[in-house]
PDB file of C-alpha atoms in Angstrom:
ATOM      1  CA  UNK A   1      91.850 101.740  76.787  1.00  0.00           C
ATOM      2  CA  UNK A   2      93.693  99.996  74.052  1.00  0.00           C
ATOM      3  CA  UNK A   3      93.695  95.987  73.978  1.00  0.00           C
ATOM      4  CA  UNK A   4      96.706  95.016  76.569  1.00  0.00           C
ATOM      5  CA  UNK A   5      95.667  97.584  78.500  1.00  0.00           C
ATOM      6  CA  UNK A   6      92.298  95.449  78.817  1.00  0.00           C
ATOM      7  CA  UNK A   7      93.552  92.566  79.473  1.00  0.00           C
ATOM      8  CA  UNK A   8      96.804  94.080  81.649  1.00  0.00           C
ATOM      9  CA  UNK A   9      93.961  95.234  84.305  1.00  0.00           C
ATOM     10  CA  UNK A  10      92.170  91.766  84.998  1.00  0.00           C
ATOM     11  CA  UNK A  11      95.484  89.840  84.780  1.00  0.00           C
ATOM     12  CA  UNK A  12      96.888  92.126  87.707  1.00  0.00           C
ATOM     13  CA  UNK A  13      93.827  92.182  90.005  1.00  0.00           C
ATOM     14  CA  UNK A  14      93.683  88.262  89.541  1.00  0.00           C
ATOM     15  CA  UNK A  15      97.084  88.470  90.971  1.00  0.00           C
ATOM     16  CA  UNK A  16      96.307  90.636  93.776  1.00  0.00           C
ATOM     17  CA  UNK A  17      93.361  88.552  94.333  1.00  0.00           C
ATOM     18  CA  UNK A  18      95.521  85.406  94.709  1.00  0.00           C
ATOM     19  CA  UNK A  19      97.886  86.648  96.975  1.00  0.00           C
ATOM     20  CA  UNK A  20      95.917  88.413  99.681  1.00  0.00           C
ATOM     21  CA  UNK A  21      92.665  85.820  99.820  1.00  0.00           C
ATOM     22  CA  UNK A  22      93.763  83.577 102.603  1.00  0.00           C
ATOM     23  CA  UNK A  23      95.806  86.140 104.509  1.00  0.00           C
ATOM     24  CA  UNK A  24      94.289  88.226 106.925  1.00  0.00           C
ATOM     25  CA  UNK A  25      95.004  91.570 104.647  1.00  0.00           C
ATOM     26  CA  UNK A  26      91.115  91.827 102.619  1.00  0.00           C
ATOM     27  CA  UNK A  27      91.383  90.863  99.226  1.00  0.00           C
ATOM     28  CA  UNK A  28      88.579  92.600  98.441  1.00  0.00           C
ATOM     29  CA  UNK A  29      89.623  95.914 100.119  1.00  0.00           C
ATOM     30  CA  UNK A  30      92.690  95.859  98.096  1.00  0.00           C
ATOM     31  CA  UNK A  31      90.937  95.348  94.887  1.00  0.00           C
ATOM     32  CA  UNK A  32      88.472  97.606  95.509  1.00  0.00           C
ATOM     33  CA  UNK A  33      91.579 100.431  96.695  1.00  0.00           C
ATOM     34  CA  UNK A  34      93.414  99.418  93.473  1.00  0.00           C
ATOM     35  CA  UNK A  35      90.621 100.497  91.168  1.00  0.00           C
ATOM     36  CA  UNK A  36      90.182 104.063  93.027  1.00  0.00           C
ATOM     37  CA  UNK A  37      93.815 105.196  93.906  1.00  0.00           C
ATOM     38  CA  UNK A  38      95.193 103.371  90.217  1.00  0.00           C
ATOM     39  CA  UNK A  39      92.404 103.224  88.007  1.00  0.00           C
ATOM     40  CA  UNK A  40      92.414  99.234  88.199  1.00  0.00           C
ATOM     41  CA  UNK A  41      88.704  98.623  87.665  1.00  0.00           C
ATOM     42  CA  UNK A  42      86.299  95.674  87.116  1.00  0.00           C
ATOM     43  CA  UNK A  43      82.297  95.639  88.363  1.00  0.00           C
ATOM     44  CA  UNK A  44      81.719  94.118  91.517  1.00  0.00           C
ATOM     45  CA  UNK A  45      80.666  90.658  89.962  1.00  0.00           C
ATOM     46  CA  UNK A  46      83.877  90.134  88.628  1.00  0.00           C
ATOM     47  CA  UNK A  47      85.536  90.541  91.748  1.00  0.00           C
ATOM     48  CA  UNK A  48      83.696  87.899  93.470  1.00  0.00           C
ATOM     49  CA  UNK A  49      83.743  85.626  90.329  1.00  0.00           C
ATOM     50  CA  UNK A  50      87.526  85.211  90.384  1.00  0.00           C
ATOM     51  CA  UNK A  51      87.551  84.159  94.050  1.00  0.00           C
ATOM     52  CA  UNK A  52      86.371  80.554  92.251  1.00  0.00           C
ATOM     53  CA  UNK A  53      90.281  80.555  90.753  1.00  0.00           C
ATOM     54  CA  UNK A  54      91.071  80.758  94.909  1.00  0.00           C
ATOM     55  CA  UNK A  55      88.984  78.339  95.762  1.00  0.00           C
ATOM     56  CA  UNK A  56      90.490  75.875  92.831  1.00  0.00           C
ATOM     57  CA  UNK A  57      93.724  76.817  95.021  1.00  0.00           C
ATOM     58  CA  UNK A  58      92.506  75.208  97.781  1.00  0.00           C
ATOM     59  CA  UNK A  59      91.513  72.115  96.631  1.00  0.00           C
ATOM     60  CA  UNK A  60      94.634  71.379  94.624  1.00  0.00           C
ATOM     61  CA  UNK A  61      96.340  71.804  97.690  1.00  0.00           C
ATOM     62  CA  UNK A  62      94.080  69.847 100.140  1.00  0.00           C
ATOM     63  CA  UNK A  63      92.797  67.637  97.307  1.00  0.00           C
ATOM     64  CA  UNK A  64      94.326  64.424  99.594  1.00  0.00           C
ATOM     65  CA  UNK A  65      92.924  65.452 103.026  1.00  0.00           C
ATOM     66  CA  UNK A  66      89.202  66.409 101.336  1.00  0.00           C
ATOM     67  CA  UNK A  67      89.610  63.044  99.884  1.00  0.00           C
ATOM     68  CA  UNK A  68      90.480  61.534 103.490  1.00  0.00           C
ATOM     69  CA  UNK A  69      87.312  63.340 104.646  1.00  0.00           C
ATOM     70  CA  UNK A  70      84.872  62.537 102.472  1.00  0.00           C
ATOM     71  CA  UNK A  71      85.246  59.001 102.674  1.00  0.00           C
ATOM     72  CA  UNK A  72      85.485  58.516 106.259  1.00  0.00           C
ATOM     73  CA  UNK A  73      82.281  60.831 106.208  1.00  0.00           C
ATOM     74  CA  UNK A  74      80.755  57.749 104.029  1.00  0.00           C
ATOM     75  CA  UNK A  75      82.303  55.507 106.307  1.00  0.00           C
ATOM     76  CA  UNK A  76      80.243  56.664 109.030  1.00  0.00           C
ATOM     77  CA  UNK A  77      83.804  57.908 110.891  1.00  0.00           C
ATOM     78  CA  UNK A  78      82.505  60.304 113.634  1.00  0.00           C
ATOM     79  CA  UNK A  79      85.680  62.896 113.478  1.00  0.00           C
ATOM     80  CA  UNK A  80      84.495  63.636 109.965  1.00  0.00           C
ATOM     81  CA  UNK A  81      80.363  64.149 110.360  1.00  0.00           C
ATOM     82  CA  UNK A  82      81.961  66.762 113.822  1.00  0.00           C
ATOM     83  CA  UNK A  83      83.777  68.487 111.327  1.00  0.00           C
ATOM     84  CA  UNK A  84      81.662  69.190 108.607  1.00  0.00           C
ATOM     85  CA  UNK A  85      78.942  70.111 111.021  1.00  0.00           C
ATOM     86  CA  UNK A  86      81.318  72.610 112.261  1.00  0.00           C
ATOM     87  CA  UNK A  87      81.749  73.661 108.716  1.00  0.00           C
ATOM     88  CA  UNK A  88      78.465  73.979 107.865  1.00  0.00           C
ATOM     89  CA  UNK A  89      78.074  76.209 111.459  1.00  0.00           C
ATOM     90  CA  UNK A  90      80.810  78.263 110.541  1.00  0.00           C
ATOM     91  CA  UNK A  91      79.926  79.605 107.472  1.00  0.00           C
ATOM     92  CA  UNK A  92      75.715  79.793 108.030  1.00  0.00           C
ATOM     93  CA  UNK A  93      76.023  83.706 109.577  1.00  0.00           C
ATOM     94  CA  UNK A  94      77.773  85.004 106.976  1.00  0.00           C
ATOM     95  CA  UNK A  95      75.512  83.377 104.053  1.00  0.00           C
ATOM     96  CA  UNK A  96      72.478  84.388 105.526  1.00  0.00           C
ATOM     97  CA  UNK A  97      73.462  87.728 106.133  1.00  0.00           C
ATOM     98  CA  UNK A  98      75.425  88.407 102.942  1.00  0.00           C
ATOM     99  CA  UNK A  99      72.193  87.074 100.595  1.00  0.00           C
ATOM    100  CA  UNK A 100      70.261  89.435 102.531  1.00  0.00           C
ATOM    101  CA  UNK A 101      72.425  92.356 102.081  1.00  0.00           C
ATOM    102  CA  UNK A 102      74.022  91.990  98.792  1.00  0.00           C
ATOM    103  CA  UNK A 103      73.029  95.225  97.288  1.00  0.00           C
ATOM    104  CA  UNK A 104      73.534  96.992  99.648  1.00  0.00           C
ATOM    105  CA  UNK A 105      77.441  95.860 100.479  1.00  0.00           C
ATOM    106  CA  UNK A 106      78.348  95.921  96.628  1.00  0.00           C
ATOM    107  CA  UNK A 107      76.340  99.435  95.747  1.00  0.00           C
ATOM    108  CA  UNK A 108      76.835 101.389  98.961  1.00  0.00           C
ATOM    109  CA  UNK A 109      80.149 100.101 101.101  1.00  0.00           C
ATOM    110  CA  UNK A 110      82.041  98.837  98.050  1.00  0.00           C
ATOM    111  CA  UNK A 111      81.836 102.369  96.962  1.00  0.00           C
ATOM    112  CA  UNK A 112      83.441 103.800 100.063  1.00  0.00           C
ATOM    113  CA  UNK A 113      87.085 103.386  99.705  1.00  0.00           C
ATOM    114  CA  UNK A 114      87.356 105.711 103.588  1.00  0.00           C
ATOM    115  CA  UNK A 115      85.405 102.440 105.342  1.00  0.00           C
ATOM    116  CA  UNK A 116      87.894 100.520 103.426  1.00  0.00           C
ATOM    117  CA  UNK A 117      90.880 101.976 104.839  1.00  0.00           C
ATOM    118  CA  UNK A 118      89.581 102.574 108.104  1.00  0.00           C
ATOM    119  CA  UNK A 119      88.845  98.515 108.489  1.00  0.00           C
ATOM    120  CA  UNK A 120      92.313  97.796 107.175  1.00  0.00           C
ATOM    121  CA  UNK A 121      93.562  99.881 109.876  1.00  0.00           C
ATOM    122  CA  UNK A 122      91.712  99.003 112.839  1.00  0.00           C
ATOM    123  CA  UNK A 123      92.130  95.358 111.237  1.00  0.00           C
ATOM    124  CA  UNK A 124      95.171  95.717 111.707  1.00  0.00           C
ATOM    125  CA  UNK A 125      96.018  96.958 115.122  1.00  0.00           C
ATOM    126  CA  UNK A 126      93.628  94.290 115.860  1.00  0.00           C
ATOM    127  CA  UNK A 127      95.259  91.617 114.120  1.00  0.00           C
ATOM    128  CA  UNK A 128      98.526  92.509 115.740  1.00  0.00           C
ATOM    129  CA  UNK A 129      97.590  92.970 119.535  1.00  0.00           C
ATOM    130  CA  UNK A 130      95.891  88.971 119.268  1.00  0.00           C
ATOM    131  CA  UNK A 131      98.729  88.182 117.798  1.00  0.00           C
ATOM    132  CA  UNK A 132     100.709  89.281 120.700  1.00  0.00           C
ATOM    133  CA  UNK A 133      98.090  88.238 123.495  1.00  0.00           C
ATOM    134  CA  UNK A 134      99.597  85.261 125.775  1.00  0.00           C
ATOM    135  CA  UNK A 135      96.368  82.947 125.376  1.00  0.00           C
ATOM    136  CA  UNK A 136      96.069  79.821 126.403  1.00  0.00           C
ATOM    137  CA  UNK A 137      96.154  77.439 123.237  1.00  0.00           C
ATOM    138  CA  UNK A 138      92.891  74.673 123.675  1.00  0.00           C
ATOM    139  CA  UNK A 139      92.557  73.981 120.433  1.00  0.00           C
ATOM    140  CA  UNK A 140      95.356  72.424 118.167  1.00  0.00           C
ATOM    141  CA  UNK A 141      93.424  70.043 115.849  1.00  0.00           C
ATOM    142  CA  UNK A 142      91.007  71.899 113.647  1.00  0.00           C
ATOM    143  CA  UNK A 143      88.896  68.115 113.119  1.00  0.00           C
ATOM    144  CA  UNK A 144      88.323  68.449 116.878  1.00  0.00           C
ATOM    145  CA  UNK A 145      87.203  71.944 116.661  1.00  0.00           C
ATOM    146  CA  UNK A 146      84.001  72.284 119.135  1.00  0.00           C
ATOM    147  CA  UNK A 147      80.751  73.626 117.534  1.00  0.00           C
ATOM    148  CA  UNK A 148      80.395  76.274 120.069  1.00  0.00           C
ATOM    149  CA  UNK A 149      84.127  77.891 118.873  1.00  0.00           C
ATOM    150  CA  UNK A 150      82.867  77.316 114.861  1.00  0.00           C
ATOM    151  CA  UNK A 151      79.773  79.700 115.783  1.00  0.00           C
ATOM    152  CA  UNK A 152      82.053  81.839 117.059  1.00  0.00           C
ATOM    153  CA  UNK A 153      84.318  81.921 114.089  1.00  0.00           C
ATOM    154  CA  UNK A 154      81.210  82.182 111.469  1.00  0.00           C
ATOM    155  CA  UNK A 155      80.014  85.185 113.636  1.00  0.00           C
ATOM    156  CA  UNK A 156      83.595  86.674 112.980  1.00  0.00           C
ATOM    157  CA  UNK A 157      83.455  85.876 109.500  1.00  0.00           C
ATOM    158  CA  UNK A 158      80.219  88.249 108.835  1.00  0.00           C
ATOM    159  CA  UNK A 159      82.124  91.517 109.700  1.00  0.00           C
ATOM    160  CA  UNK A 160      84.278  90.538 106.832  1.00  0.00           C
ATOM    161  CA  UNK A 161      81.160  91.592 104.873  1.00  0.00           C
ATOM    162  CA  UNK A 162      82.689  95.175 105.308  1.00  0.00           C
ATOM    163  CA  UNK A 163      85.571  95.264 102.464  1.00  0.00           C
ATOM    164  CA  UNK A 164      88.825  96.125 104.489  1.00  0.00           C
ATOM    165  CA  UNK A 165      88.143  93.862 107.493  1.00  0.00           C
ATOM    166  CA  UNK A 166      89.412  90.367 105.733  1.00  0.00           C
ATOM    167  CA  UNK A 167      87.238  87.074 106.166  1.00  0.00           C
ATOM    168  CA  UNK A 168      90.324  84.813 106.499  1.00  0.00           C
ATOM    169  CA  UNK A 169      91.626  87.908 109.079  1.00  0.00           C
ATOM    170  CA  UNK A 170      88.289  88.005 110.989  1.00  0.00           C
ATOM    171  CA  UNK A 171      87.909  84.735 111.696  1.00  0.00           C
ATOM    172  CA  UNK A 172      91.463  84.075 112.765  1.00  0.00           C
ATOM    173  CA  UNK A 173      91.181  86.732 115.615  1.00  0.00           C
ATOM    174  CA  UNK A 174      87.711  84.803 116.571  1.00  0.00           C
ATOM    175  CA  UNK A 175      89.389  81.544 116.212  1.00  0.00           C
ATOM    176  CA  UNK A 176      92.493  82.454 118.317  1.00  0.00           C
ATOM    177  CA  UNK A 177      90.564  84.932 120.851  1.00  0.00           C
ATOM    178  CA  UNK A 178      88.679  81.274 121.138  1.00  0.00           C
ATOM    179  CA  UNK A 179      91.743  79.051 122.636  1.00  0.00           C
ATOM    180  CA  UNK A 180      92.928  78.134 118.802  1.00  0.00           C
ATOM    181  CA  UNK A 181      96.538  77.776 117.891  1.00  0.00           C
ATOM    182  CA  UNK A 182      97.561  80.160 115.077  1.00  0.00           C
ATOM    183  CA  UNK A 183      98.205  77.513 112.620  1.00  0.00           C
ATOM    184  CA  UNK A 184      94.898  75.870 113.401  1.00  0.00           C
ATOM    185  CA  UNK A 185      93.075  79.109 113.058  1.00  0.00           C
ATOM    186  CA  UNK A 186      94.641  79.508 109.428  1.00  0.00           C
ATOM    187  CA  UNK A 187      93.883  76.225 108.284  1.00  0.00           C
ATOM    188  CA  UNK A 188      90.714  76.293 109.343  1.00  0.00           C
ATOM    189  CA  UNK A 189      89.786  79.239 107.401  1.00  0.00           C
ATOM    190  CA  UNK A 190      90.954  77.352 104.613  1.00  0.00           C
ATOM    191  CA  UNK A 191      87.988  74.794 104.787  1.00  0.00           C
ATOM    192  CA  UNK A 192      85.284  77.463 105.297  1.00  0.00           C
ATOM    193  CA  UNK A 193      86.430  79.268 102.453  1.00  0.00           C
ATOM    194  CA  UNK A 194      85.176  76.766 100.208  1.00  0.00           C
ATOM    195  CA  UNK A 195      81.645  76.863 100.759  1.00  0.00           C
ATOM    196  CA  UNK A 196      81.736  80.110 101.586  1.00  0.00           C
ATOM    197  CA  UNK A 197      83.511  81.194  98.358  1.00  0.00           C
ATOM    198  CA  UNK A 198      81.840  78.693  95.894  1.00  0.00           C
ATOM    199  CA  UNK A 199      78.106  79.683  97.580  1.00  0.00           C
ATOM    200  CA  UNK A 200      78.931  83.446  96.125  1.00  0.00           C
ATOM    201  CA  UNK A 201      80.403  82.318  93.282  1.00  0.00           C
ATOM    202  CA  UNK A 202      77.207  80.611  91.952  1.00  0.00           C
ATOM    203  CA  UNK A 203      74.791  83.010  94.025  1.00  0.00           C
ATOM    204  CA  UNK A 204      76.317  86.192  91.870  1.00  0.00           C
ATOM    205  CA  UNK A 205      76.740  84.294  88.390  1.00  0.00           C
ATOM    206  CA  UNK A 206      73.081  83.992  88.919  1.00  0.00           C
ATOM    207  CA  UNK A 207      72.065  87.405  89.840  1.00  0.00           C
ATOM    208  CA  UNK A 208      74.571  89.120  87.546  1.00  0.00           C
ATOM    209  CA  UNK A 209      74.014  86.426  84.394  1.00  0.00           C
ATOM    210  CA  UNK A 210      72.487  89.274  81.985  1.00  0.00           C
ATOM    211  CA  UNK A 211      75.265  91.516  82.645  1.00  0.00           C
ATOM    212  CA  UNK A 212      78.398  88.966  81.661  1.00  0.00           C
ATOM    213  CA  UNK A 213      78.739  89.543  78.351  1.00  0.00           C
ATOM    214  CA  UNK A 214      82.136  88.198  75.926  1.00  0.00           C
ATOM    215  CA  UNK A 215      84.384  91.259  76.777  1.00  0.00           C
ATOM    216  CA  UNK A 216      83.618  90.718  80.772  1.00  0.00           C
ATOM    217  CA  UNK A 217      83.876  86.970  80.433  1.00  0.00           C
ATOM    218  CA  UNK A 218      87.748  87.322  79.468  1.00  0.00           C
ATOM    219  CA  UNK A 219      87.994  89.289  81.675  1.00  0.00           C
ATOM    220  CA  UNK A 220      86.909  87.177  84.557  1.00  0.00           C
ATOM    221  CA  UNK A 221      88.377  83.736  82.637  1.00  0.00           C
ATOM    222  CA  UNK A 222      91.894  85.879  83.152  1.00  0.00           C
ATOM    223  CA  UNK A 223      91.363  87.160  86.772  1.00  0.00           C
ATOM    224  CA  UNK A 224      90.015  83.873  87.665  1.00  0.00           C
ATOM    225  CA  UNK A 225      93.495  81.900  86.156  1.00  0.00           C
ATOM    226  CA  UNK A 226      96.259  84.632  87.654  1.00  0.00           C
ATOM    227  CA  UNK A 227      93.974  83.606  91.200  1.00  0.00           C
ATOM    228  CA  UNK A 228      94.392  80.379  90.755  1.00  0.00           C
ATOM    229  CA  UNK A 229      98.145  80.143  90.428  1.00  0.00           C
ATOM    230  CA  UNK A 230      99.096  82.608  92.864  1.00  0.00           C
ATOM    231  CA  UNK A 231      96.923  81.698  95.301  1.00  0.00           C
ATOM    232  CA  UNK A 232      98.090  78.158  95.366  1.00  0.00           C
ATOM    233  CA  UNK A 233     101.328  79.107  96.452  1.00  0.00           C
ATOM    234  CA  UNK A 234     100.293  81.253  98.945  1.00  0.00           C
ATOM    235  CA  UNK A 235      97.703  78.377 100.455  1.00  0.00           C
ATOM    236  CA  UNK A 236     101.300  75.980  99.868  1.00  0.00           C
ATOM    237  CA  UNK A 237     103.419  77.597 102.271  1.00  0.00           C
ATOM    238  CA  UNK A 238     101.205  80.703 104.468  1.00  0.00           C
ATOM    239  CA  UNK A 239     100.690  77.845 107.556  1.00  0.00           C
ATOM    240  CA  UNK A 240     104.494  77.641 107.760  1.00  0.00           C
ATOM    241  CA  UNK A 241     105.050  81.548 107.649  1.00  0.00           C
ATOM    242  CA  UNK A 242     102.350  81.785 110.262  1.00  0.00           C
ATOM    243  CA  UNK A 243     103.629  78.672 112.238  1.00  0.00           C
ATOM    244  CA  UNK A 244     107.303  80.724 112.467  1.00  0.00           C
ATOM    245  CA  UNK A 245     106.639  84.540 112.640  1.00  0.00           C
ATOM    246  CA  UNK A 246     102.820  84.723 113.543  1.00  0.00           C
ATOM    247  CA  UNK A 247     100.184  87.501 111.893  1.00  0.00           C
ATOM    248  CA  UNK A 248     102.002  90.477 112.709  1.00  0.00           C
ATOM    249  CA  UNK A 249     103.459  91.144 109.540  1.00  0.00           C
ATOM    250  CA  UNK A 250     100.350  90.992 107.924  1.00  0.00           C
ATOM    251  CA  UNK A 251      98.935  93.040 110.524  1.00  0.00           C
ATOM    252  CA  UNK A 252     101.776  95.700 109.739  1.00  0.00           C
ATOM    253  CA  UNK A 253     100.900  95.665 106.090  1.00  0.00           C
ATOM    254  CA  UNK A 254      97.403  96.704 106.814  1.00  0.00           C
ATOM    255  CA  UNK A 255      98.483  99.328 109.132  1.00  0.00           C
ATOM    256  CA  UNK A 256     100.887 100.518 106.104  1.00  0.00           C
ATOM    257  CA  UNK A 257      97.985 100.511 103.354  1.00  0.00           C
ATOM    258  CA  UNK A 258      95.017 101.362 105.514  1.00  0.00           C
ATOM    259  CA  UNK A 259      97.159 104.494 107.091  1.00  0.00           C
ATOM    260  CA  UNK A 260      98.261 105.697 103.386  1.00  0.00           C
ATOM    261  CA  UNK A 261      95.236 105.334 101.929  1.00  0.00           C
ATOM    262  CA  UNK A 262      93.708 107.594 104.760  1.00  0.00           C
ATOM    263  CA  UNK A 263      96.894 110.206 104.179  1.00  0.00           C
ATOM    264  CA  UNK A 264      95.507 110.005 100.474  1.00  0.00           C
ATOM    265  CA  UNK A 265      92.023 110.430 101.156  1.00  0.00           C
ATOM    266  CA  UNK A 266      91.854 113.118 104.089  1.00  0.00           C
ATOM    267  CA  UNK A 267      94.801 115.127 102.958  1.00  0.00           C
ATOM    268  CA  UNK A 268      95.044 115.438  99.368  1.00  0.00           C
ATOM    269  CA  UNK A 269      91.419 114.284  98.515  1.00  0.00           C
ATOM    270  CA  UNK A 270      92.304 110.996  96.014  1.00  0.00           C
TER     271      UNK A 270
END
């Protein structure tokens, strides 16, 4: 692999990265099926390492309202201590179960790109048929989100785990199977990414810190930039695609990539 070539792969995967994070599609499931169907590779670490330029996405974008929340939090302002409890509820499954599985989720299931496209599949028919569910909407206001429905979302969130089912996809169905409005659901996924993402950004520099070395560094310094950009415009305008035309285009796409990458796998062997 000659020089551009080196740099080509990381600078591409940051972009795919940055574009599918916050929508229900599995960024990591598309990574992962870019590296065995195209040849796109990078270890494990680095995939979760550039979810830090998504996260960075994030807070540009909701720099005001995190502002907003952490002083009325010092403030004593109710609203804000109810929703970062609900945070904090929200995103305890999934930590606890991802530090005790690590290993076995990034040496066994990441290598599995058939459990990959199976999730995006089922995902997806998933995805779509809450989408078209008549539900009553209870929940509009993600600060008044009750406790009860952000256990509900962070025991959603741990099947994301599994590359191909999506964490911002997994805990939209929970949200919205819950009584939440679409756009709340979205947004709210938003605000549990960033513990969520920053806890296994720090967790994995740690375990993986003797295997970074200068060439994977770039690598991840590049990845992490093209993640950053892209995925602050997707986190600028995804609640007002969802707001108009729902998650069943997303849903499609999963269908569309899950199904072909079954085709690939079952009938010609890729």
């Amino acid at each position: 692999m000659n020089a551009d070539q080196g740099l080509f792969v990381p600078l591409v995967l940051g972009i795919i990265e940055g574009l599918t994070e916050f929508l229900p599609v599995s960024s990591t499931g598309h990574l992962l099926l870019a590296g065995h169907f195209f040849g796109l590779t990078q270890p494990a670490t680095f995939i979760v390492l550039i979810q830090l330029g998504a996260i960075l996405a994030v807070l540009t974008i909701y720099f005001a309202k995190l502002g907003v929340l952490i002083r009325d939090a010092l403030t004593g302002k109710a609203y804000a201590w109810h929703f970062a409890l609900a945070v904090v509820i929200a995103c305890l499954p999934a930590v606890i179960i991802g530090v005790l599985f690590r290993e076995y989720i990034q040496q066994v299931i990441y290598e599995s790109p058939l459990v990959i496209c199976i999730s995006l599949l089922i995902g997806g028919v998933v995805l779509l048929i809450v989408d078209r569910m008549p539900k009553p909407v209870r929940y509009d206001d993600i600060y008044t989100f009750p406790w009860h429905l952000a256990l509900v979302v962070g025991l959603f969130q741990v099947l994301s785990l599994i590359p191909g089912v999506s964490r911002s996809g997994s805990t939209v169905v929970g949200a919205m199977l819950f009584g939440a409005s679409k756009r709340s659901a979205a947004e709210f996924t938003f605000f549990i990414a960033l513990p969520i993402m920053a806890g296994a950004f720090g967790y994995d520099l740690y375990k993986s810190r003797e295997l970074i070395d200068m060439s994977l560094g770039l690598n991840i310094a590049i990845g992490f930039a093209a993640s950053f950009v892209v995925g602050a415009l997707v986190v600028k305008y995804l609640l007002d695609f969802v707001s108009r035309h729902g998650f069943a285009p997303f849903a499609w796409w999963r269908i569309a990539v899950g199904g072909a990458g079954l085709i690939a796998i079952l009938a010609f062997g890729l």
